[in-house]
Every structure is written in structure tokens, then in C-alpha cells.
């Protein structure tokens, strides 16, 4: 029997690699025992194909390869009906497809490099040259020239058949997709060596991977290490030299070539064995990437759970992608997968979970505390209502769901967000996709957050709702007095006081206004003097009431729902 | 936070000790609107972080009574503490329109409450005018006797500072001790008055004077009253 290779879970980076490795080889093909996985060397046979196949399976639909081959269906449809419904729109689409998809992608040098590997005899360039845009002059009437044009379409179709068959072949998929994935997914995890080395001598990325990562393991396993002087930085197994380091991993601080001072004085000691190196190369398969942003949940309880929670997140992300709501998806998937885990599993009461995000080419870390998970869990309904809500800031679309989750993950209260949302509504900024009800929901979440942080214990949720109601009555008071025009000035002053935490200023304005209405100030305002959070919570609750939509409806229609 | 409270009387005759009656009016209102705060505000002998003054239409002293030209008055109220401000505002508005006993068979009725805009304090000198007399009180711990000084007495300013030290320290910490030492009062047009309050005659000072002090101290004293017994209607000032 072959000796087993052992890899232990440890820090987030090796853990992401481990999850990626399990995704690639299949969990059922390794033995998992707590924090460790065991496998035999035969699992590494043809590992390079398994490696790429995993990425192809996961990301196939997002690849430019799919854009090329999926056109075949349209072609078949027109052929089947002998172009009866082929119209000007269909022609425009064909032209666009030829120019923006086929020629655009297949003229990229990355793809050209692997053409000979797919089919050495194929002359892709000639096919591309034979693709001709079909133009219709303004004077020509469609019916008059249709027959002529269909002929030209058929000629193009012939070329496209060759091109699509070429791409859709097993080898076409294998190489074109791999090339695509190298630069859209794999390079999020590592770069600068093997097929991601710009000057690589090896055309075939599969072979390149095998040479860089798999072969050294086989060699290593055959080496007598009894006299080895060094140890692997990651698994502590003996290694003969310090050739393999971690500088190929993106942004993790082991860039020995550029940042020499990172690991104390002995940065050369940061070398790994070939097995760990292979595991590290699987990091991109451990993360789930959507729109260039990656996520990994580092639950260090055990390899099995580690894999499961990430798989669940991946599945949620893919499901939500089908729903077509995009930039929030990763967060929504994250929240749903961990809250589900949270419900099913009491062990989350014991430890915090580490979330690793890859955003804008940097890793960001958050500890998802039990408290944060509780808040999210308790606020599922409100959160759900925020999925399609957002606002525009310059050219940026800010999604409220994502914004709220990010704040909570960073242990930040939501006052600045609440402030902004009320302020934008009050000043009728364009591009707002929420109503005051949503802001009120965010205030509720914030109240829970403050309670969890134990900073605000003397104001209850009920009192805040009461204050919101006071705000609405306050506004009604002004409406009754036919002084609605004063509200925006008052709102402006009150919001400013809240922003700079000026309790006296806030109360002054409030006192002035209430005395104008000849009404008492709600007693709940007395409680706000105890701390800043209580003050802000009560203040914003009041503003939500004042900014409520009640009177707008009376004006004829609620303008806030879009 | 300054309130101007317009009130009507049933008759033109009010008791000489009218400040105490105004305090009773406050107490009646707070009992009604925020009873849970009553103890906090009036129980014990701590410094009151507010002050008030009463403007009477041509008052003439007649023994234990004061005779007025018209049956009304204006109570000015000031505090630098927002919470206190709300409590008093709510207390007074809860009494609005109802008759409250004021002594000598008279009743007082609050007609309306207005908010008075405050002026900013700029620089470290201001000319101020008293709206109610300033009290400077020396307390003898052994005999429990009080001795009041007017601005004419040499002891006026040092005693006044001793009166203010504990509560300013309370509000601002050790820095206040240092800044209070530098505080200076220069009379411009002052006179000595004797006020009957809480069944004793109190020697005190009214008029116009210049206050030299750090801006934060000035603000605190303008907001909450200057000197001692501010909660009994002493020490209210305004910028001239
Ligand atoms: Zn190792």
C-alpha cells in the first residue's frame, strides 16, 4: 500500500487551498479526519485536467467561450425554418455577434497561442477573414433584398460552423476555457509562475501546470529526506532546499522578491514542500468569485465543515446569480449560508468565523462574531426587503443590503448610512431606490446592533417606534398649521445636529418647533441624554417619522417607490 | 435655552416673596408632567442648573404685598442643560391655561411660552445686564448663618467665586478652578438691592457690568445663572 500524503488545516490561506483541492479531486476521494486530509499519490494522476475541469464546470457560463458557442442554437433555428423569420433585427444581431464576439475574442493573442493545440490543421484566421459584415443601405427595402442577404448569411454561417465546431470541440473547450479562466479566475489567487508567467516557454497550460506543481511532488516523494536541512513553512515536513517560496500567492505578504522585510530577517526560510505548494495553487478553487470579488469562509472547526459551509455559499451564490441580482449576491449568499449553518449548528455559539474577501485585488478579513450572526439572523426579514434597494453616489450604485452587511461585519454602527439615506430623501436627490420604511428597518437593525454591543440599553425598540410616530405627528402638526414649508428647514437643522452629535442644538430646534406647535416634547427625549447612541437612535427615529411618506400620498401618489 | 413665559394674574396684587411662588409654579408643573424627575430637581440641596427672573409691570412695595400696574408678568427662564430645558418646557406647557395659586388670594395663568434666541459669545469679555439680582453668599459652617455681599463689598467677588467653584468644577473639571481664578467682574452701572425671599432679606446686586472670563465659563454663567441661588430666581443675566 502506498503511503498516505497528509495535509492539515491551518491558516486561512492553506484552508482555502484545501477546500479548493477537495473541490478539484472530489471530497469522496480523500480521507478526512478532523483537521487533516489524507490521500495517496495516485490521486495526483492527471491532476492538471481535474484542476481545469473544476474551474470550467464552475464558471463555464460566464466565459467568453460560452458566448461564442451558444450562438449555434440561433443558427440552427433559422436553418430549420429556412430563414423565414430572419429579419433586420436578426441581421443586426449576427453582425454584432461576428464583430463583438467571434472576431473580438478569437483575435486575442492568448487564444491564438492555443489554436494549434486544439487542431493543428485548422485555419482559424482564414475563417475569421471570411466573416463579412452584411450591410443594408438606407434606400434598400428589406423585402427586396432579403433573398440576396440570406445568401450572404448562409456563407457566413458556413464559416461560423467551422469556428463554433472548432471551439465547441472537447479540445476547444479544454484550451480556450482554460486560457479564459487563467486570466479571469485563477489569477485572483496567484500569479507570476507556470502558465501565469508571461515568458513561459510551455504553450500548453495543462502541461505547464503539471510541470510546475505536480511533477515536483512525484520527485519529492521519491527523494530521501533523511538528511534534509530545512522544513516546510506550512506543514513542517523536511525539505532539501528553499527554492519554493510563497511569493506567487497574491497579496499575502510573502512576496520575497519585492518585499524583503516581510517575514522578519529570515524571509528565505519561507519555503514550502511541493505538496503544500500544490495545495496553495488550489486557493482560487476554494474561493467563490462573482464579478471579480471572491469570498471564503474560514471555519476552522474541521475540514468537513470547512468544505461544507463554503460549498453551501457557492451554491447560494450560483442560485442567486440565476435570479439576476448581481453585486449583492455574494453577500446575500454569505448571509444565507452562514445563517443556515447557524440555525442548524450550535457550535457557532462557541467561536467567531473568519470571512476572507478578495476585493479590488486585496484580501480583506472580517470576523463574523456570534453577535453579528445573531443580528443578521434576527433581521432576515428586513434584510430581504433591502435586496433591491439602493442609491446612486456619483456613478456608483450602492446597494443597501451589501452596505448594511458590510457595516455589521466591520462592527460599525449604521448611523452614517441612516443619516445619508434620510438626507438624500429630504433633498430629493435623484436615483434613490428606497423609501423611509426601508430606512426605518435599517434603524431597527442598528438598534439590535447597539444592544449587542451593549452600548444602548435604556431605549427599547418600542420606544423608537413610538418616537417615529411622534415625528409623524410633529409633521402633521405643521401641515395642520399650514406651515409645511418650514419642515425642510427644521429637518436640515435637526439632521445637522445629529451628525455632529450636538444634543443641545437638536433639543433647541425641537423645543422651538414644539413651542411653535404649542405641544409638549415627548418624554422619551429625556432618555437620550445618557449616551450618544441613544441620542442618535431617538433622533433618527424621529427624523424617519418627520420624513415619512404620509403626506406625500395625500399629494397624489407615492413617488418613492420605483 | 431661554424661555419667555407670558402669564396673567387674577388681580394686580402679588406677594412680596413672589420668587418662591414662581418656584411653586415650576414644581406644580413638574409634578404634573414629569413626576419622576421631581426628586432629582428639588430634593436635596444641590445647585440648580437653571435660573429665572420675573418681569413685573411697575411694581410698588406695599408691606408684604407688591402692587402692579397690570395683572400680568413675564417669567424668563434659562438653562444650559437641554434635558432640564425640556422638563421645564413640558411642565409649563402642561399648566398652560389653568389657574395656579400664587398667594394673597391671587392666581397665575400661563398664556404662552416663547423661545428666545440666544446670542453667541465671542471673545473673553462681555457686557452683561442682570435680569434678576446676583447673590453672593458666605455660609458659616458653625453657626449655619448666611451672610450676603453686594458688589460694593470687597468680599463680593471672592465669595461669588467660592459659590460657583463647586458646580463649575462639576461641569468642567480641574480646568475650571484655574479659569475661575482669572474671572473678573467690573461694575459699569450697578446698584445694591435688598430682596425678600424665602422669608429673609437678601442683599444683592443689579445693573450692568463687564464679565471677563473664558468663553466657555461666560456661556455657562449666561445660560445657567451667575452666583448662588440661581434656582430661586437669582443671577439671571443677558448680553447687553
Ligand atoms: Zn508542506
mmCIF file of C-alpha atoms in Angstrom, chain A residues 503-504 507-508 510-523 525-527 529-530, chain B residues 1-3 33-34 36-37 80-83 85-87 89-90 93 96 113-116 118:
data_model
loop_
_atom_site.group_PDB
_atom_site.id
_atom_site.type_symbol
_atom_site.label_atom_id
_atom_site.label_comp_id
_atom_site.label_asym_id
_atom_site.label_seq_id
_atom_site.Cartn_x
_atom_site.Cartn_y
_atom_site.Cartn_z
ATOM 1 C CA UNK A 503 -27.665 67.247 21.688
ATOM 2 C CA UNK A 504 -28.255 70.802 22.841
ATOM 3 C CA UNK A 507 -33.132 69.894 21.535
ATOM 4 C CA UNK A 508 -33.079 73.631 20.927
ATOM 5 C CA UNK A 510 -37.006 70.673 18.785
ATOM 6 C CA UNK A 511 -38.038 72.973 21.604
ATOM 7 C CA UNK A 512 -38.507 75.859 19.208
ATOM 8 C CA UNK A 513 -40.616 73.743 16.915
ATOM 9 C CA UNK A 514 -42.750 72.209 19.624
ATOM 10 C CA UNK A 515 -43.345 75.581 21.188
ATOM 11 C CA UNK A 516 -44.446 76.833 17.789
ATOM 12 C CA UNK A 517 -46.951 73.985 17.761
ATOM 13 C CA UNK A 518 -47.701 74.684 21.458
ATOM 14 C CA UNK A 519 -47.259 70.995 22.240
ATOM 15 C CA UNK A 520 -45.135 69.194 24.813
ATOM 16 C CA UNK A 521 -41.953 67.391 23.789
ATOM 17 C CA UNK A 522 -42.307 63.593 24.011
ATOM 18 C CA UNK A 523 -40.836 62.370 27.264
ATOM 19 C CA UNK A 525 -36.371 62.501 24.516
ATOM 20 C CA UNK A 526 -35.302 62.735 28.141
ATOM 21 C CA UNK A 527 -33.660 59.341 27.864
ATOM 22 C CA UNK A 529 -29.106 62.390 27.204
ATOM 23 C CA UNK A 530 -27.498 59.348 28.681
ATOM 24 C CA UNK B 1 -32.128 77.580 26.113
ATOM 25 C CA UNK B 2 -34.251 80.535 27.028
ATOM 26 C CA UNK B 3 -37.977 80.568 27.562
ATOM 27 C CA UNK B 33 -45.750 66.331 33.551
ATOM 28 C CA UNK B 34 -42.595 64.560 34.814
ATOM 29 C CA UNK B 36 -40.268 61.029 38.200
ATOM 30 C CA UNK B 37 -37.914 63.990 37.817
ATOM 31 C CA UNK B 80 -27.721 75.428 29.521
ATOM 32 C CA UNK B 81 -28.879 71.859 30.003
ATOM 33 C CA UNK B 82 -31.125 70.581 27.243
ATOM 34 C CA UNK B 83 -32.759 67.959 29.419
ATOM 35 C CA UNK B 85 -34.947 72.716 29.385
ATOM 36 C CA UNK B 86 -37.362 70.103 28.143
ATOM 37 C CA UNK B 87 -38.550 69.207 31.615
ATOM 38 C CA UNK B 89 -40.878 73.458 28.934
ATOM 39 C CA UNK B 90 -43.134 70.427 29.245
ATOM 40 C CA UNK B 93 -46.949 73.825 28.764
ATOM 41 C CA UNK B 96 -50.963 76.395 30.107
ATOM 42 C CA UNK B 113 -44.350 80.139 26.048
ATOM 43 C CA UNK B 114 -41.876 81.555 23.577
ATOM 44 C CA UNK B 115 -38.332 80.508 22.828
ATOM 45 C CA UNK B 116 -35.839 83.347 22.970
ATOM 46 C CA UNK B 118 -29.576 83.164 22.182
#
